[in-house]
């Protein structure tokens, strides 16, 4: 599954984007499609097993280089993207591998509990990878801010290791998942009791922090740490009556409002019993559909920087629509509102 079926830049298959889509297909009555995608990921990763060993060596010998680490995305044929000497596109994003483990286990659990043998071998490979690499500073889930430990990336790693550890009976993975979870609750990743986007002094809140509660379930929804984080998302990132920005100071397309994050906040609201807010977010999402009925990656209204919006358009072209994780997460929220 490409990130977008039509947009030139998004013609690759990202593990993160695909995981959200597979998660939605399982909920939308298309487990066959989800199974095919997980199989594609498993075969692709097993073909690149040598890359996992190279990455583990790099971490063990302290020679981490983004190009050695395993990719965030592959071509639709399951190959690494061709190197473009004029433009290095960051690939080292550990969350992608945590996302895949988490979504693959979710798929197995929702479909009878039997694991396909190819998927199981790939899961064990990814567990081995994340046990060595999972706490290495890298790019965040937005493919930005290299060289830092990002809260939502560690959250994806922890959730993936926890779920795969449970499913495969790998107690070391389960143990490591809990060590990471405890680390996330410590002062590196929290401030005034709420989560911050990264360790090392970036104290901003980020929409991706919602995932620590839903769907990763790393903290109880009513815990102070999560409640304060969600309050900050509502106060600092939610556009009045609109969608949700990624973080303050975002310059990508001027700092726009994201469908994925609006759906994520809608799910948190619903889990808290705030049906009205969830409905309002759903209505906002539906209102962003193009005339063909496609949902875009984000909506550039009321942006933080019109100058950076113009720059984004020149550099990457029109906003990708459909960007598949947007309709995927719209579907998930819709189903939860109208089971
Ligand atoms: C986003 C990433 C995403 C990629 C493909 C980027 O613009 O920041 O999170 O994985 O697009 O959709």
CSV table of C-alpha atoms and ligand atoms in Angstrom, one decimal:
chain,number,residue,atom,x,y,z
A,1,UNK,CA,0.0,0.0,0.0
A,2,UNK,CA,1.5,3.3,-1.0
A,3,UNK,CA,1.1,6.2,1.4
A,4,UNK,CA,-0.9,7.8,-1.3
A,5,UNK,CA,-2.3,6.2,-4.5
A,6,UNK,CA,-1.8,9.3,-6.6
A,7,UNK,CA,0.9,11.6,-5.2
A,8,UNK,CA,4.4,11.2,-6.7
A,9,UNK,CA,6.3,11.8,-3.5
A,10,UNK,CA,4.2,9.3,-1.5
A,11,UNK,CA,4.5,6.3,-3.9
A,12,UNK,CA,6.3,4.2,-1.4
A,13,UNK,CA,5.0,1.7,1.2
A,14,UNK,CA,5.7,3.0,4.7
A,15,UNK,CA,5.5,0.6,7.6
A,16,UNK,CA,3.9,3.3,9.8
A,17,UNK,CA,1.3,4.4,7.3
A,18,UNK,CA,0.5,0.8,6.3
A,19,UNK,CA,0.1,-0.2,9.9
A,20,UNK,CA,-2.7,2.3,10.4
A,21,UNK,CA,-4.3,1.2,7.2
A,22,UNK,CA,-4.2,-2.5,8.1
A,23,UNK,CA,-5.5,-1.7,11.5
A,24,UNK,CA,-8.5,0.1,9.8
A,25,UNK,CA,-9.0,-2.7,7.3
A,26,UNK,CA,-9.3,-5.2,10.1
A,27,UNK,CA,-12.0,-3.1,11.7
A,28,UNK,CA,-13.7,-2.3,8.4
A,29,UNK,CA,-14.3,-5.9,7.5
A,30,UNK,CA,-11.4,-6.5,5.1
A,31,UNK,CA,-9.0,-8.8,7.1
A,32,UNK,CA,-8.0,-10.4,3.8
A,33,UNK,CA,-6.5,-7.1,2.6
A,34,UNK,CA,-4.8,-6.6,6.0
A,35,UNK,CA,-3.4,-10.1,5.9
A,36,UNK,CA,-2.0,-9.5,2.4
A,37,UNK,CA,-0.3,-6.3,3.5
A,38,UNK,CA,1.2,-8.0,6.6
A,39,UNK,CA,2.5,-10.8,4.4
A,40,UNK,CA,4.1,-8.3,2.0
A,41,UNK,CA,5.8,-6.6,4.9
A,42,UNK,CA,7.0,-9.9,6.3
A,43,UNK,CA,8.4,-11.1,3.0
A,44,UNK,CA,10.0,-7.7,2.4
A,45,UNK,CA,11.7,-7.6,5.8
A,46,UNK,CA,12.9,-11.2,5.6
A,47,UNK,CA,14.5,-10.4,2.2
A,48,UNK,CA,16.4,-7.6,4.0
A,49,UNK,CA,17.5,-9.6,7.0
A,50,UNK,CA,21.2,-8.8,6.3
A,51,UNK,CA,20.2,-5.1,6.9
A,52,UNK,CA,19.0,-5.9,10.4
A,53,UNK,CA,22.4,-7.5,11.2
A,54,UNK,CA,24.2,-4.5,9.8
A,55,UNK,CA,22.1,-2.2,11.9
A,56,UNK,CA,22.6,-4.2,15.1
A,57,UNK,CA,26.4,-4.2,14.4
A,58,UNK,CA,26.3,-0.4,13.9
A,59,UNK,CA,24.6,0.1,17.3
A,60,UNK,CA,26.8,-2.4,19.1
A,61,UNK,CA,30.0,-0.7,17.7
A,62,UNK,CA,28.7,2.9,18.1
A,63,UNK,CA,28.8,3.6,14.4
A,64,UNK,CA,25.1,4.4,13.8
A,65,UNK,CA,24.5,6.1,10.5
A,66,UNK,CA,21.0,6.7,9.2
A,67,UNK,CA,21.9,4.9,5.9
A,68,UNK,CA,22.8,1.7,7.7
A,69,UNK,CA,19.6,1.5,9.7
A,70,UNK,CA,16.7,-0.4,8.2
A,71,UNK,CA,14.3,1.7,6.1
A,72,UNK,CA,11.0,3.3,7.0
A,73,UNK,CA,9.6,2.7,3.6
A,74,UNK,CA,10.1,0.4,0.6
A,75,UNK,CA,9.1,0.5,-3.1
A,76,UNK,CA,5.8,-1.3,-3.8
A,77,UNK,CA,7.9,-4.2,-5.1
A,78,UNK,CA,9.4,-4.5,-1.6
A,79,UNK,CA,12.8,-3.0,-2.5
A,80,UNK,CA,14.8,-0.2,-1.0
A,81,UNK,CA,14.2,3.1,-2.7
A,82,UNK,CA,16.9,4.2,-5.1
A,83,UNK,CA,19.4,6.5,-3.6
A,84,UNK,CA,19.1,10.1,-4.7
A,85,UNK,CA,22.5,11.8,-4.3
A,86,UNK,CA,20.9,15.3,-4.4
A,87,UNK,CA,18.4,14.6,-1.7
A,88,UNK,CA,18.8,12.4,1.4
A,89,UNK,CA,15.3,11.4,2.6
A,90,UNK,CA,15.5,10.2,6.2
A,91,UNK,CA,14.8,6.6,6.7
A,92,UNK,CA,15.9,5.8,10.2
A,93,UNK,CA,12.7,5.9,12.2
A,94,UNK,CA,12.4,3.1,14.8
A,95,UNK,CA,8.7,3.8,15.4
A,96,UNK,CA,7.9,2.2,12.0
A,97,UNK,CA,9.0,-1.2,13.3
A,98,UNK,CA,7.2,-0.9,16.6
A,99,UNK,CA,4.1,0.1,14.6
A,100,UNK,CA,4.3,-2.9,12.4
A,101,UNK,CA,4.7,-5.4,15.3
A,102,UNK,CA,1.8,-3.7,17.1
A,103,UNK,CA,-0.5,-3.8,14.0
A,104,UNK,CA,0.6,-7.4,13.1
A,105,UNK,CA,-0.3,-8.7,16.5
A,106,UNK,CA,-3.6,-6.8,16.5
A,107,UNK,CA,-4.4,-8.4,13.1
A,108,UNK,CA,-3.6,-11.9,14.5
A,109,UNK,CA,-5.6,-11.4,17.6
A,110,UNK,CA,-8.7,-10.1,15.7
A,111,UNK,CA,-8.6,-13.0,13.3
A,112,UNK,CA,-8.5,-16.2,15.3
A,113,UNK,CA,-5.0,-16.0,16.9
A,114,UNK,CA,-3.2,-18.1,14.3
A,115,UNK,CA,0.1,-16.6,13.1
A,116,UNK,CA,1.2,-17.1,9.5
A,117,UNK,CA,4.7,-18.7,9.6
A,118,UNK,CA,6.2,-16.0,7.3
A,119,UNK,CA,4.8,-13.3,9.5
A,120,UNK,CA,6.0,-15.0,12.6
A,121,UNK,CA,9.5,-15.3,11.3
A,122,UNK,CA,9.5,-11.6,10.4
A,123,UNK,CA,8.0,-10.7,13.8
A,124,UNK,CA,10.9,-12.5,15.5
A,125,UNK,CA,13.3,-10.6,13.3
A,126,UNK,CA,11.8,-7.3,14.1
A,127,UNK,CA,11.8,-8.1,17.9
A,128,UNK,CA,15.6,-8.9,17.5
A,129,UNK,CA,16.0,-5.6,15.7
A,130,UNK,CA,14.1,-3.5,18.2
A,131,UNK,CA,15.8,-5.1,21.2
A,132,UNK,CA,19.1,-3.8,19.9
A,133,UNK,CA,18.1,-0.6,18.1
A,134,UNK,CA,14.8,0.5,19.7
A,135,UNK,CA,16.2,3.1,22.1
A,136,UNK,CA,18.6,4.7,19.6
A,137,UNK,CA,18.1,8.4,18.8
A,138,UNK,CA,16.6,8.7,15.3
A,139,UNK,CA,14.1,10.7,13.2
A,140,UNK,CA,10.6,11.1,14.7
A,141,UNK,CA,7.3,9.8,13.2
A,142,UNK,CA,7.1,12.9,11.0
A,143,UNK,CA,10.5,12.2,9.6
A,144,UNK,CA,11.9,15.3,11.3
A,145,UNK,CA,14.2,16.1,14.3
A,146,UNK,CA,17.0,13.6,13.8
A,147,UNK,CA,19.3,12.3,16.6
A,148,UNK,CA,16.8,12.5,19.4
A,149,UNK,CA,14.8,10.1,21.5
A,150,UNK,CA,11.2,10.8,20.6
A,151,UNK,CA,8.4,9.9,23.0
A,152,UNK,CA,5.9,8.6,20.5
A,153,UNK,CA,8.7,6.5,18.7
A,154,UNK,CA,9.6,4.8,22.0
A,155,UNK,CA,5.9,4.3,22.7
A,156,UNK,CA,5.5,2.5,19.4
A,157,UNK,CA,8.6,0.4,20.1
A,158,UNK,CA,7.4,-0.5,23.6
A,159,UNK,CA,3.8,-1.4,22.4
A,160,UNK,CA,5.2,-3.5,19.6
A,161,UNK,CA,7.7,-5.4,21.8
A,162,UNK,CA,5.0,-5.9,24.5
A,163,UNK,CA,2.4,-7.3,22.1
A,164,UNK,CA,4.9,-9.4,20.0
A,165,UNK,CA,6.5,-10.6,23.3
A,166,UNK,CA,3.1,-11.8,24.6
A,167,UNK,CA,2.1,-13.4,21.3
A,168,UNK,CA,5.4,-15.2,20.7
A,169,UNK,CA,6.2,-16.0,24.3
A,170,UNK,CA,9.4,-13.9,24.1
A,171,UNK,CA,9.7,-12.9,27.7
A,172,UNK,CA,12.9,-10.8,27.1
A,173,UNK,CA,10.9,-8.6,24.6
A,174,UNK,CA,8.1,-8.3,27.1
A,175,UNK,CA,10.6,-7.2,29.8
A,176,UNK,CA,12.3,-4.7,27.5
A,177,UNK,CA,8.9,-3.2,26.6
A,178,UNK,CA,8.2,-2.6,30.3
A,179,UNK,CA,11.6,-1.0,30.8
A,180,UNK,CA,10.9,1.4,28.0
A,181,UNK,CA,7.5,2.2,29.3
A,182,UNK,CA,8.9,3.0,32.7
A,183,UNK,CA,11.5,5.1,31.1
A,184,UNK,CA,8.8,7.1,29.2
A,185,UNK,CA,7.2,7.8,32.6
A,186,UNK,CA,10.4,9.3,34.0
A,187,UNK,CA,11.7,12.8,33.9
A,188,UNK,CA,13.4,12.5,30.5
A,189,UNK,CA,10.0,12.4,28.7
A,190,UNK,CA,7.7,14.2,31.1
A,191,UNK,CA,7.4,17.8,32.3
A,192,UNK,CA,5.0,19.2,34.9
A,193,UNK,CA,3.5,15.7,34.8
A,194,UNK,CA,2.6,15.6,31.1
A,195,UNK,CA,4.5,13.9,28.2
A,196,UNK,CA,6.8,16.1,26.0
A,197,UNK,CA,7.6,15.3,22.4
A,198,UNK,CA,11.2,14.4,22.8
A,199,UNK,CA,13.9,13.9,25.5
A,200,UNK,CA,16.6,16.5,25.7
A,201,UNK,CA,14.8,19.7,26.2
A,202,UNK,CA,12.0,19.8,23.5
A,203,UNK,CA,9.2,20.4,25.9
A,204,UNK,CA,6.5,20.9,23.3
A,205,UNK,CA,3.4,18.7,23.1
A,206,UNK,CA,2.9,16.7,19.9
A,207,UNK,CA,-0.3,15.2,18.5
A,208,UNK,CA,1.4,11.8,18.3
A,209,UNK,CA,1.5,11.7,22.1
A,210,UNK,CA,-2.2,10.8,22.0
A,211,UNK,CA,-1.2,7.3,20.8
A,212,UNK,CA,0.3,6.5,24.2
A,213,UNK,CA,-3.2,6.2,25.5
A,214,UNK,CA,-5.1,5.2,22.3
A,215,UNK,CA,-4.3,2.8,20.7
A,216,UNK,CA,-1.0,1.8,22.5
A,217,UNK,CA,-2.6,1.6,26.0
A,218,UNK,CA,0.8,2.4,27.7
A,219,UNK,CA,-0.8,4.6,30.3
A,220,UNK,CA,-4.4,4.7,31.7
A,221,UNK,CA,-6.5,7.3,30.1
A,222,UNK,CA,-7.4,8.8,33.5
A,223,UNK,CA,-3.7,9.0,34.7
A,224,UNK,CA,-2.5,12.5,35.3
A,225,UNK,CA,0.3,12.2,32.8
A,226,UNK,CA,-2.1,11.4,30.0
A,227,UNK,CA,-4.8,13.8,31.1
A,228,UNK,CA,-2.4,16.7,31.1
A,229,UNK,CA,-1.0,15.7,27.7
A,230,UNK,CA,-4.4,15.6,26.2
A,231,UNK,CA,-5.3,18.9,27.8
A,232,UNK,CA,-2.3,20.4,26.1
A,233,UNK,CA,-3.2,18.9,22.8
A,234,UNK,CA,-6.7,20.4,23.1
A,235,UNK,CA,-5.4,23.8,24.2
A,236,UNK,CA,-2.3,24.2,22.1
A,237,UNK,CA,-2.8,22.1,19.0
A,238,UNK,CA,-6.5,21.9,18.3
A,239,UNK,CA,-7.7,24.6,15.9
A,240,UNK,CA,-11.0,26.0,17.3
A,241,UNK,CA,-13.8,23.9,15.7
A,242,UNK,CA,-11.2,22.3,13.4
A,243,UNK,CA,-8.5,19.7,13.2
A,244,UNK,CA,-5.3,19.1,15.2
A,245,UNK,CA,-1.8,20.4,14.4
A,246,UNK,CA,1.3,18.2,14.8
A,247,UNK,CA,3.2,20.5,17.2
A,248,UNK,CA,3.7,24.2,17.8
A,249,UNK,CA,6.1,25.7,15.3
A,250,UNK,CA,5.5,23.1,12.6
A,251,UNK,CA,6.5,24.6,9.3
A,252,UNK,CA,5.5,21.7,7.0
A,253,UNK,CA,2.9,23.3,4.6
A,254,UNK,CA,2.9,26.2,7.0
A,255,UNK,CA,1.7,24.2,10.0
A,256,UNK,CA,-1.6,22.7,9.0
A,257,UNK,CA,-4.3,20.6,10.6
A,258,UNK,CA,-4.0,16.8,10.3
A,259,UNK,CA,-6.9,14.3,9.7
A,260,UNK,CA,-5.0,11.4,11.3
A,261,UNK,CA,-4.5,13.5,14.5
A,262,UNK,CA,-8.1,14.7,14.5
A,263,UNK,CA,-9.3,11.1,14.4
A,264,UNK,CA,-6.8,10.2,17.1
A,265,UNK,CA,-8.2,13.0,19.4
A,266,UNK,CA,-11.7,11.8,18.5
A,267,UNK,CA,-10.9,8.3,19.6
A,268,UNK,CA,-9.4,9.6,22.9
A,269,UNK,CA,-12.5,11.8,23.4
A,270,UNK,CA,-14.8,8.8,22.8
A,271,UNK,CA,-12.8,6.6,25.2
A,272,UNK,CA,-13.3,9.4,27.8
A,273,UNK,CA,-17.0,9.4,27.1
A,274,UNK,CA,-16.9,12.8,25.3
A,275,UNK,CA,-19.1,11.7,22.4
A,276,UNK,CA,-19.9,15.3,21.4
A,277,UNK,CA,-16.2,16.2,20.8
A,278,UNK,CA,-15.7,12.9,18.9
A,279,UNK,CA,-18.7,13.7,16.6
A,280,UNK,CA,-17.4,17.3,16.0
A,281,UNK,CA,-14.0,15.9,15.0
A,282,UNK,CA,-15.7,13.4,12.7
A,283,UNK,CA,-17.7,16.1,11.1
A,284,UNK,CA,-14.6,18.2,10.6
A,285,UNK,CA,-12.8,15.3,9.0
A,286,UNK,CA,-15.7,14.6,6.6
A,287,UNK,CA,-15.8,18.3,5.7
A,288,UNK,CA,-12.2,18.1,4.4
A,289,UNK,CA,-13.1,15.6,1.7
A,290,UNK,CA,-12.2,16.7,-1.9
A,291,UNK,CA,-14.9,16.7,-4.5
A,292,UNK,CA,-13.9,13.1,-5.5
A,293,UNK,CA,-14.5,12.1,-1.8
A,294,UNK,CA,-10.8,11.8,-1.0
A,295,UNK,CA,-9.3,12.7,2.4
A,296,UNK,CA,-6.0,14.6,2.3
A,297,UNK,CA,-3.0,14.3,4.6
A,298,UNK,CA,-3.7,17.6,6.2
A,299,UNK,CA,-5.7,20.8,5.6
A,300,UNK,CA,-3.8,24.0,5.2
A,301,UNK,CA,-6.4,26.5,6.6
A,302,UNK,CA,-5.5,29.0,9.2
A,303,UNK,CA,-1.8,28.0,8.9
A,304,UNK,CA,0.9,29.2,11.3
A,305,UNK,CA,3.1,30.5,8.4
A,306,UNK,CA,1.6,31.3,4.9
A,307,UNK,CA,5.1,31.8,3.7
A,308,UNK,CA,6.0,28.2,4.6
A,309,UNK,CA,2.7,27.0,3.1
A,310,UNK,CA,3.8,28.5,-0.3
A,311,UNK,CA,7.2,27.0,0.1
A,312,UNK,CA,5.7,23.5,0.8
A,313,UNK,CA,3.5,23.8,-2.3
A,314,UNK,CA,6.5,24.7,-4.5
A,315,UNK,CA,8.7,22.0,-3.1
A,316,UNK,CA,6.3,19.0,-2.8
A,317,UNK,CA,3.3,20.0,-4.9
A,318,UNK,CA,-0.3,19.9,-3.9
A,319,UNK,CA,-1.2,18.2,-0.6
A,320,UNK,CA,-1.5,14.5,-1.1
A,321,UNK,CA,-5.2,13.3,-1.4
A,322,UNK,CA,-6.0,10.6,-0.8
A,323,UNK,CA,-3.3,10.0,1.8
A,324,UNK,CA,-4.4,6.6,2.9
A,325,UNK,CA,-4.0,6.8,6.6
A,326,UNK,CA,-6.5,9.6,6.6
A,327,UNK,CA,-9.5,7.6,5.3
A,328,UNK,CA,-8.2,4.7,7.3
A,329,UNK,CA,-8.5,6.6,10.6
A,330,UNK,CA,-11.7,8.3,9.5
A,331,UNK,CA,-13.1,4.8,9.1
A,332,UNK,CA,-11.9,3.7,12.6
A,333,UNK,CA,-13.5,6.7,14.3
A,334,UNK,CA,-16.7,6.3,12.3
A,335,UNK,CA,-17.0,2.7,13.3
A,336,UNK,CA,-16.4,3.5,16.9
A,337,UNK,CA,-19.1,6.2,16.9
A,338,UNK,CA,-21.6,4.0,15.0
A,339,UNK,CA,-20.7,0.4,15.8
B,1,LIG,C1,4.7,12.3,7.4
B,1,LIG,C2,5.1,10.9,7.8
B,1,LIG,C3,4.4,9.9,6.9
B,1,LIG,C4,4.8,10.2,5.4
B,1,LIG,C5,4.0,9.3,4.5
B,1,LIG,C6,5.2,12.5,5.9
B,1,LIG,O1,4.7,13.7,5.5
B,1,LIG,O2,5.4,13.3,8.2
B,1,LIG,O3,4.6,10.7,9.1
B,1,LIG,O4,4.8,8.6,7.2
B,1,LIG,O5,4.5,11.5,5.1
B,1,LIG,O6,2.6,9.5,4.6
